[in-house]
PDB file of C-alpha atoms and ligand atoms in Angstrom:
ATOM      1  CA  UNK A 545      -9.565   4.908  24.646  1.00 60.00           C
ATOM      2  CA  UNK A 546      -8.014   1.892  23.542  1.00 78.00           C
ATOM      3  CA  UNK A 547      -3.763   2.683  21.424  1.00 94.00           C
ATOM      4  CA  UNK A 548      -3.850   2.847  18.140  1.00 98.00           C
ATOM      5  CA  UNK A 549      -2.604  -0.368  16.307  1.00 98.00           C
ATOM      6  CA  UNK A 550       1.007   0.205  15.400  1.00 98.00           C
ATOM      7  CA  UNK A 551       1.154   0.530  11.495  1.00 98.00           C
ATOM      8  CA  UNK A 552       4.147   0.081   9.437  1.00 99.00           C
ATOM      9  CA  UNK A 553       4.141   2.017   5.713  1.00 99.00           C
ATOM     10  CA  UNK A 554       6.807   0.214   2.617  1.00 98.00           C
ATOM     11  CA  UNK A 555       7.315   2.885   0.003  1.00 98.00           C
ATOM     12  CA  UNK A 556       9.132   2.957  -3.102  1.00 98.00           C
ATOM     13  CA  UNK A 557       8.526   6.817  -4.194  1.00 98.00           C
ATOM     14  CA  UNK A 558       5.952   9.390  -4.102  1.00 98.00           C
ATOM     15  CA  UNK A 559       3.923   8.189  -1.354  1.00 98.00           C
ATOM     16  CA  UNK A 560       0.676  10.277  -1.891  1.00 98.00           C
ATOM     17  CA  UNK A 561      -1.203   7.423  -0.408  1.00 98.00           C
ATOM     18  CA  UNK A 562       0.973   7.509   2.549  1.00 98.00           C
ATOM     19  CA  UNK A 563       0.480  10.883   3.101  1.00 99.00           C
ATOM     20  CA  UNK A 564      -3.265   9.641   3.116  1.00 99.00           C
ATOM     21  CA  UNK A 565      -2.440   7.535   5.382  1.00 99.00           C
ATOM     22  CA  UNK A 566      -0.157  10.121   7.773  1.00 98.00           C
ATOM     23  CA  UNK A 567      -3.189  12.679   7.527  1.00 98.00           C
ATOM     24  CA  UNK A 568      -5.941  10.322   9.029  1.00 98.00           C
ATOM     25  CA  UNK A 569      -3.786   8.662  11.388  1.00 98.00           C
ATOM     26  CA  UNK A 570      -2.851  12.324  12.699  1.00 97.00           C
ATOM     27  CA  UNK A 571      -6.784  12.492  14.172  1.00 98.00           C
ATOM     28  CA  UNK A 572      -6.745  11.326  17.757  1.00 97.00           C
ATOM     29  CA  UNK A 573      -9.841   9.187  17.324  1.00 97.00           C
ATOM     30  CA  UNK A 574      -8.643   7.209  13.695  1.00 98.00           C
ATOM     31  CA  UNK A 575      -7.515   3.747  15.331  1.00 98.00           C
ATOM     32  CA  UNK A 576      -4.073   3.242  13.884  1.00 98.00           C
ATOM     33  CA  UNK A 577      -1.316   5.286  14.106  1.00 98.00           C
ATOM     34  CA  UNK A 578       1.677   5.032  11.645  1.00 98.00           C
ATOM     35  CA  UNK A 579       5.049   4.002  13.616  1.00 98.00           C
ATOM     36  CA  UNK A 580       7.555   3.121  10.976  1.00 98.00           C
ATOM     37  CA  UNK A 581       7.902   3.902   7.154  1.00 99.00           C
ATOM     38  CA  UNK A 582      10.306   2.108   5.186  1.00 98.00           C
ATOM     39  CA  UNK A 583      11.317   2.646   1.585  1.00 98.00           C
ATOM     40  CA  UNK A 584      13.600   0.645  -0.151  1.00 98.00           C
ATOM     41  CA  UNK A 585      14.726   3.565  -2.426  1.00 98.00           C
ATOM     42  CA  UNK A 586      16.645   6.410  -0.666  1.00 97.00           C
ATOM     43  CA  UNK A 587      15.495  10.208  -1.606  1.00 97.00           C
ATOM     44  CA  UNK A 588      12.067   8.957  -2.458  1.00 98.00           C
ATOM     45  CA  UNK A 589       9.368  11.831  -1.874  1.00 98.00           C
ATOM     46  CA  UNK A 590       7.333  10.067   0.916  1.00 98.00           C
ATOM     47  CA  UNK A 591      10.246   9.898   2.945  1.00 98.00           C
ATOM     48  CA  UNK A 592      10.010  13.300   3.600  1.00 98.00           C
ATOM     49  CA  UNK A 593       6.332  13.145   3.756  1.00 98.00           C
ATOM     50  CA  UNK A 594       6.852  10.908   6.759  1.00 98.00           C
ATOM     51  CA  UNK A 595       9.622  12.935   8.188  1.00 98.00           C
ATOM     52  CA  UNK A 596       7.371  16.126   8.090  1.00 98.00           C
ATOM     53  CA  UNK A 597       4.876  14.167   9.487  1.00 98.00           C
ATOM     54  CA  UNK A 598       7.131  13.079  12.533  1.00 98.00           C
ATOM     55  CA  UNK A 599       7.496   9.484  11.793  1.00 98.00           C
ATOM     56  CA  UNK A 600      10.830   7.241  11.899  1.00 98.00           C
ATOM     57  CA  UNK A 601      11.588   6.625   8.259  1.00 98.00           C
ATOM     58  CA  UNK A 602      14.257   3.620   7.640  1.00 98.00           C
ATOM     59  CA  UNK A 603      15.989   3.118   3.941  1.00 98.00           C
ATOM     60  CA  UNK A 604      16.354  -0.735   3.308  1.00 98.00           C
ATOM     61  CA  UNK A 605      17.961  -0.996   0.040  1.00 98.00           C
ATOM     62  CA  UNK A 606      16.998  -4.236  -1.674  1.00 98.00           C
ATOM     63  CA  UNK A 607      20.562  -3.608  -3.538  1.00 97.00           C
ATOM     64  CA  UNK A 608      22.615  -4.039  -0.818  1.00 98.00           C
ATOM     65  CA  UNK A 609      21.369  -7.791   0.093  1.00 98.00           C
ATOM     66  CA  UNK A 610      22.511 -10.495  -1.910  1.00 98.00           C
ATOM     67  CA  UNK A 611      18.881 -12.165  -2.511  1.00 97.00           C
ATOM     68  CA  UNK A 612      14.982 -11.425  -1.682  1.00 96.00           C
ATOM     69  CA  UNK A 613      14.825 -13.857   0.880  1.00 97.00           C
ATOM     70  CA  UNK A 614      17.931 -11.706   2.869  1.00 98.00           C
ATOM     71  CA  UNK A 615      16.183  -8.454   2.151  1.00 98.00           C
ATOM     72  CA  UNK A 616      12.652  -9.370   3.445  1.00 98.00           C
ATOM     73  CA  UNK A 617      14.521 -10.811   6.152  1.00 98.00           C
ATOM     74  CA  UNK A 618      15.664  -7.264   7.515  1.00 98.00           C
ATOM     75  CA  UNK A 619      12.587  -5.274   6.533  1.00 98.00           C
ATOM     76  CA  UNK A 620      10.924  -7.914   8.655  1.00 98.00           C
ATOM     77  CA  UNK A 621      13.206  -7.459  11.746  1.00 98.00           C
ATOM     78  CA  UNK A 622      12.833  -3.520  11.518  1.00 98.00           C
ATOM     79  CA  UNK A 623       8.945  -4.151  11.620  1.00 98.00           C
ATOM     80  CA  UNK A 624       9.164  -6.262  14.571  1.00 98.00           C
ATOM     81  CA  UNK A 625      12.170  -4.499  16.328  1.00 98.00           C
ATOM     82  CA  UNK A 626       9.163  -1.494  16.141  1.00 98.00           C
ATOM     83  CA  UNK A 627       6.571  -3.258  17.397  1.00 98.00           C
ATOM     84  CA  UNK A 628       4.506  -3.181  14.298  1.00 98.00           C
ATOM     85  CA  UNK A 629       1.317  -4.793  13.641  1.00 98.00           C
ATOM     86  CA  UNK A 630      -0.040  -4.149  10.739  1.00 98.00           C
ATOM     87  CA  UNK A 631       1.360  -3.565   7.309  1.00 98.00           C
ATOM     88  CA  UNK A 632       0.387  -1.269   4.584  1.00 99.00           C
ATOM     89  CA  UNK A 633       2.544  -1.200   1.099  1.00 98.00           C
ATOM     90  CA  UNK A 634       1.677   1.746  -0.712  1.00 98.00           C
ATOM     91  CA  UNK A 635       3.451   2.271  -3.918  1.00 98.00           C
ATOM     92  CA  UNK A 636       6.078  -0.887  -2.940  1.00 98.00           C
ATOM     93  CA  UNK A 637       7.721  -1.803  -5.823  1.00 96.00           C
ATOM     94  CA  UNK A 638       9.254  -5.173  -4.683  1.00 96.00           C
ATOM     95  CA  UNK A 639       7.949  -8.878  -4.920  1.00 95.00           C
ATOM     96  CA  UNK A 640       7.709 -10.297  -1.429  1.00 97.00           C
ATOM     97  CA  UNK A 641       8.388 -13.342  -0.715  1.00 97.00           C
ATOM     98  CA  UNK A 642       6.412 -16.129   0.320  1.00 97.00           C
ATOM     99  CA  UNK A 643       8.129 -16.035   3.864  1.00 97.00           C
ATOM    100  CA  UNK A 644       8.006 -12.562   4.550  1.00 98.00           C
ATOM    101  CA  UNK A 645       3.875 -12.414   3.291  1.00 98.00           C
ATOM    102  CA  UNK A 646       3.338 -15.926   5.319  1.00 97.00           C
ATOM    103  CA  UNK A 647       4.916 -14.322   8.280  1.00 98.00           C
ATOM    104  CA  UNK A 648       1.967 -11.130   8.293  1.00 98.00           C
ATOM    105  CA  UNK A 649      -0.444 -13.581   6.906  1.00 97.00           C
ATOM    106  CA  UNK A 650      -4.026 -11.454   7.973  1.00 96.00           C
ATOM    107  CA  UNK A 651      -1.683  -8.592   8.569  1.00 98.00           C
ATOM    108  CA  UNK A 652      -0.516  -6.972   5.366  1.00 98.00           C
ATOM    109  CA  UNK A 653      -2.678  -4.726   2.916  1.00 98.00           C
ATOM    110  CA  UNK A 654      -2.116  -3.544  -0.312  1.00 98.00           C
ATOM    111  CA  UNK A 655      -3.868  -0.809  -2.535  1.00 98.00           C
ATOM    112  CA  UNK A 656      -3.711  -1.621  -6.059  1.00 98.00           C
ATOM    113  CA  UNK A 657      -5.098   0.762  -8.647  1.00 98.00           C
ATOM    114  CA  UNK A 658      -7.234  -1.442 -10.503  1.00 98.00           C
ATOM    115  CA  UNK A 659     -10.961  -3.076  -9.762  1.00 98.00           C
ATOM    116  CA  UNK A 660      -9.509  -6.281  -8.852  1.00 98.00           C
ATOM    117  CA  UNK A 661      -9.481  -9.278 -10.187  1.00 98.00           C
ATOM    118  CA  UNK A 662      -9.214  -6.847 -13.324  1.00 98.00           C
ATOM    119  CA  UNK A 663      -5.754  -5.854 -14.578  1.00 98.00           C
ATOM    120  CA  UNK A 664      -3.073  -7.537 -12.166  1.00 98.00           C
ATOM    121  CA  UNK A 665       0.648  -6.035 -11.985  1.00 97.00           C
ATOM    122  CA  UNK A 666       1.533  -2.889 -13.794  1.00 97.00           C
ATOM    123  CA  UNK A 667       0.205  -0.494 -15.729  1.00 98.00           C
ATOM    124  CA  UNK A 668      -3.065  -1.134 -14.552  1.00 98.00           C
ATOM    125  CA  UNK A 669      -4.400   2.333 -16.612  1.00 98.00           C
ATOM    126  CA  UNK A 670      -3.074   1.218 -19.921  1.00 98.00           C
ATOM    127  CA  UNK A 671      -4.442  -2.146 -19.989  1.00 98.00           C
ATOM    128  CA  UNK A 672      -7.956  -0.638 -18.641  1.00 98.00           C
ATOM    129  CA  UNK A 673      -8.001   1.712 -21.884  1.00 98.00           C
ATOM    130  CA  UNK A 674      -7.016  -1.288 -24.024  1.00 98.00           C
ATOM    131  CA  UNK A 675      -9.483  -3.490 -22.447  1.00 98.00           C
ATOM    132  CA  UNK A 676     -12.325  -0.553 -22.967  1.00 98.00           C
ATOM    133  CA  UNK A 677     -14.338  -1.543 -19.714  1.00 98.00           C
ATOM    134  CA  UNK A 678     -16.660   1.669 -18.646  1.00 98.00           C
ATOM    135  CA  UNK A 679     -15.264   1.664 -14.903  1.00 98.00           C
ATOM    136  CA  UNK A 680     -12.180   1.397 -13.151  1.00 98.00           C
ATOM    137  CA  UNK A 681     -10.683   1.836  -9.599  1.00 98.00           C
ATOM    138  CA  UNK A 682      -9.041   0.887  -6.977  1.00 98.00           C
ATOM    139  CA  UNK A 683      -8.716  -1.986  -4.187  1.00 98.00           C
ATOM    140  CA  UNK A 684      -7.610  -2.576  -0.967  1.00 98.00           C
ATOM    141  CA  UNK A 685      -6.833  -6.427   0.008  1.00 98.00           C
ATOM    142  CA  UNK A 686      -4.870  -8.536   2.019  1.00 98.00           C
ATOM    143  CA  UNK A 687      -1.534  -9.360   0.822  1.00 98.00           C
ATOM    144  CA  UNK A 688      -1.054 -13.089  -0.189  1.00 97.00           C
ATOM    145  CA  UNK A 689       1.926 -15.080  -1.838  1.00 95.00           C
ATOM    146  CA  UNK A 690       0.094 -14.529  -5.887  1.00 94.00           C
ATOM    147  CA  UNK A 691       0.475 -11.169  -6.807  1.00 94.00           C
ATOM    148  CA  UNK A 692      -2.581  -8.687  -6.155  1.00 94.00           C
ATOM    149  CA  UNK A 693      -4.871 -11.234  -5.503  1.00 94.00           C
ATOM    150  CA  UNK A 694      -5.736 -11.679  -1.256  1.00 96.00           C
ATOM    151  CA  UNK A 695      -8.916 -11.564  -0.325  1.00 97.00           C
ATOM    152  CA  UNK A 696     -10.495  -8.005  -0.960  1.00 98.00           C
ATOM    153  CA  UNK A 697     -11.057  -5.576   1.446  1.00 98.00           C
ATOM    154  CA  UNK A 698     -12.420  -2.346  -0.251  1.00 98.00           C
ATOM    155  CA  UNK A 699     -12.930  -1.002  -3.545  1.00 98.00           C
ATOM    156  CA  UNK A 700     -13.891   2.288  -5.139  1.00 98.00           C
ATOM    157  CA  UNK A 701     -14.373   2.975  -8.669  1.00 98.00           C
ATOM    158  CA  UNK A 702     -14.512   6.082 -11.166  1.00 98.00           C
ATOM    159  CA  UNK A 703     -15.781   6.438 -14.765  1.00 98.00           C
ATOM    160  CA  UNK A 704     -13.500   6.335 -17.580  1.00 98.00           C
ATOM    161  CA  UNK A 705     -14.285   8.592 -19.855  1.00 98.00           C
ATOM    162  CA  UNK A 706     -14.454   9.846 -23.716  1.00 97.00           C
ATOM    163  CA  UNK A 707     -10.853  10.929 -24.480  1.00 97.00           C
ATOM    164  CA  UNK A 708      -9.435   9.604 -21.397  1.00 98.00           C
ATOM    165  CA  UNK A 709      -5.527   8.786 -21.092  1.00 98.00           C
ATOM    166  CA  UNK A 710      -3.677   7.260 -19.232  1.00 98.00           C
ATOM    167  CA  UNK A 711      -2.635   9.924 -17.244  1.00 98.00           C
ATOM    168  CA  UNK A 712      -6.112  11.550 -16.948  1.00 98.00           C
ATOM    169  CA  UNK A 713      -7.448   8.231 -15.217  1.00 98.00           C
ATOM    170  CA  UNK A 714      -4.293   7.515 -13.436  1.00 98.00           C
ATOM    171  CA  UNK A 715      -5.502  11.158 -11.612  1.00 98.00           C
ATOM    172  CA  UNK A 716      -8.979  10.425 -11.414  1.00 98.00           C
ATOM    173  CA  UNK A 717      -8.311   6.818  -9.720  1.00 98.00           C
ATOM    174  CA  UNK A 718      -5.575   8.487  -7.646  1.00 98.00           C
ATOM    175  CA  UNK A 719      -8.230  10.445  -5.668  1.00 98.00           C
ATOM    176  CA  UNK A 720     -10.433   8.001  -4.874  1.00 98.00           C
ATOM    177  CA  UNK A 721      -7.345   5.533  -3.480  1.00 98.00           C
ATOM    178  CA  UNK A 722      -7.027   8.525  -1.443  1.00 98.00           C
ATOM    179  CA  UNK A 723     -10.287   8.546   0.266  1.00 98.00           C
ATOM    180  CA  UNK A 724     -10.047   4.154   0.255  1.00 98.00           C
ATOM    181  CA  UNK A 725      -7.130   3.272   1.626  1.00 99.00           C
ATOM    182  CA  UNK A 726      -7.556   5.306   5.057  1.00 98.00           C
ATOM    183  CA  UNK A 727     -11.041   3.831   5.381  1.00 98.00           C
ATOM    184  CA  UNK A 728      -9.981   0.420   4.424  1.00 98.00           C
ATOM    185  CA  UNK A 729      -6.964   0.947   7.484  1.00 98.00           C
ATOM    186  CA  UNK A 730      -9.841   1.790   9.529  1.00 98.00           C
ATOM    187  CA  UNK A 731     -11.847  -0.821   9.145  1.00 98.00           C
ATOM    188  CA  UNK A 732      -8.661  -3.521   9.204  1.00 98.00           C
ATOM    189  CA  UNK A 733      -7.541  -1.992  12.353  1.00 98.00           C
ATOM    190  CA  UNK A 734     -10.980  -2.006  14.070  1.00 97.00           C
ATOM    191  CA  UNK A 735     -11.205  -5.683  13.217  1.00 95.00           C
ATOM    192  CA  UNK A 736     -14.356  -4.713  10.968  1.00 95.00           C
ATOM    193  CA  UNK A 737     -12.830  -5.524   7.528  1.00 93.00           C
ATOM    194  CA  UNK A 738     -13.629  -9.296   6.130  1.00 81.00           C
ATOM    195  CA  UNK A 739     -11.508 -11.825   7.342  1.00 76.00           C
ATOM    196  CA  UNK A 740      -8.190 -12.872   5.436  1.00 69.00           C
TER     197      UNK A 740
HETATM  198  C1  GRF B 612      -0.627   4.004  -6.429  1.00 73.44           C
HETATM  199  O1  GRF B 612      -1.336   4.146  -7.624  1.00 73.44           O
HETATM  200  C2  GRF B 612      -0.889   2.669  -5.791  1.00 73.44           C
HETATM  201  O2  GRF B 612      -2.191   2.199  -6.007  1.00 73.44           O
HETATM  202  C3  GRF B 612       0.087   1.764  -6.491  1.00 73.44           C
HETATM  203  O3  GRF B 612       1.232   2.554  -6.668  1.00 73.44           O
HETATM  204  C4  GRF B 612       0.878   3.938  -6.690  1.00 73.44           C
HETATM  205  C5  GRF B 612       1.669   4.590  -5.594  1.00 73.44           C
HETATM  206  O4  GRF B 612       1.492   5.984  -5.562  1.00 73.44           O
HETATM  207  N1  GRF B 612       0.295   0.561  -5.730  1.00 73.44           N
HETATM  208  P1  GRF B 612       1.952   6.803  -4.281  1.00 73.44           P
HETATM  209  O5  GRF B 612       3.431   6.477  -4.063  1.00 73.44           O
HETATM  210  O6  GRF B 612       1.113   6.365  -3.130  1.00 73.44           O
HETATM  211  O7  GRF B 612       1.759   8.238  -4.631  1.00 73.44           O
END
């Protein structure tokens, strides 16, 4: 059997998708395995998820560096320093910049709820209500220097329905970036998903 490509998680909070990602990486036969998280908020739930889950964790405060530029510069050491191939932000509340993305050019993903090129940046729920469209979802793509717009990898999408809230299709496209984002990893690290 051929190792695992080493993956590297940036979290900001929850992590549910992490844990998405911890739980198929945990199957001998999935062909990436998770080697680093890093969150650049301390206490933040998927810390512990990758704790639990036996994975180094590393907190990387954006606060404590004195511009972007510094702070991307020691996430990006910490990735290397683990040997680290492939990148997947999930739930990463920071801008990159245009270094640190050029640097994992082809080797960064991002899941982003929203049926991309639809409803960019945040609060990707809200401005599907307002906008009334009939379907919604969620992507997987490469990260590239414009904000949530590399070259797409994998999408799912879910109804919205009659009544719906935000909330209520925040949960419903929650599940389904649940069952994406593992299979888009897959495919990425298998060297089946479209180029970037
Ligand atoms: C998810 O909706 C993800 O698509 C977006 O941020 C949210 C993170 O949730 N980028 P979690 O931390 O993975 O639970």
């Amino acid at each position: 059997m051929t190792a695992k490509v080493k993956v590297g998680v940036l979290i900001s909070g929850r992590g549910s998708n992490l844990q998405a990602l911890l739980d198929a990486c945990a199957d001998p036969a999935f062909p990436a395995g998770i080697a680093l998280v890093i969150s650049n908020v301390a206490g933040a739930q998927g810390l512990e998820r990758a704790t639990q889950a036996g994975v180094p964790t590393l907190v990387i405060n954006h606060k404590d560096f004195p511009s972007r530029a510094a702070f991307d510069a020691r996430m990006d050491e910490a990735l290397r320093a683990a040997g680290i191939e492939l990148v997947c932000l999930a739930g990463f509340m920071r801008l990159l910049s245009d270094g640190f993305v050029e640097g994992w050019h082809g080797r960064m993903i991002n899941i982003h709820p929203s049926l991309l090129p639809s409803f960019k940046g945040m609060h990707t729920h809200a401005q599907a209500l307002a906008a009334g469209v009939k379907l919604h979802g969620c992507t997987v793509h490469y990260v590239t220097p414009a904000l949530d717009d590399g070259p797409i990898i994998a999408q799912a999408a879910v109804p919205v329905l009659e009544g719906d809230t935000e909330e209520s299709l925040a949960a419903r496209v929650l599940e389904v970036e649940h069952q994406l984002y593992p299979a888009a990893l897959k495919l990425v690290a298998e060297g089946k998903a479209p180029g970037a």
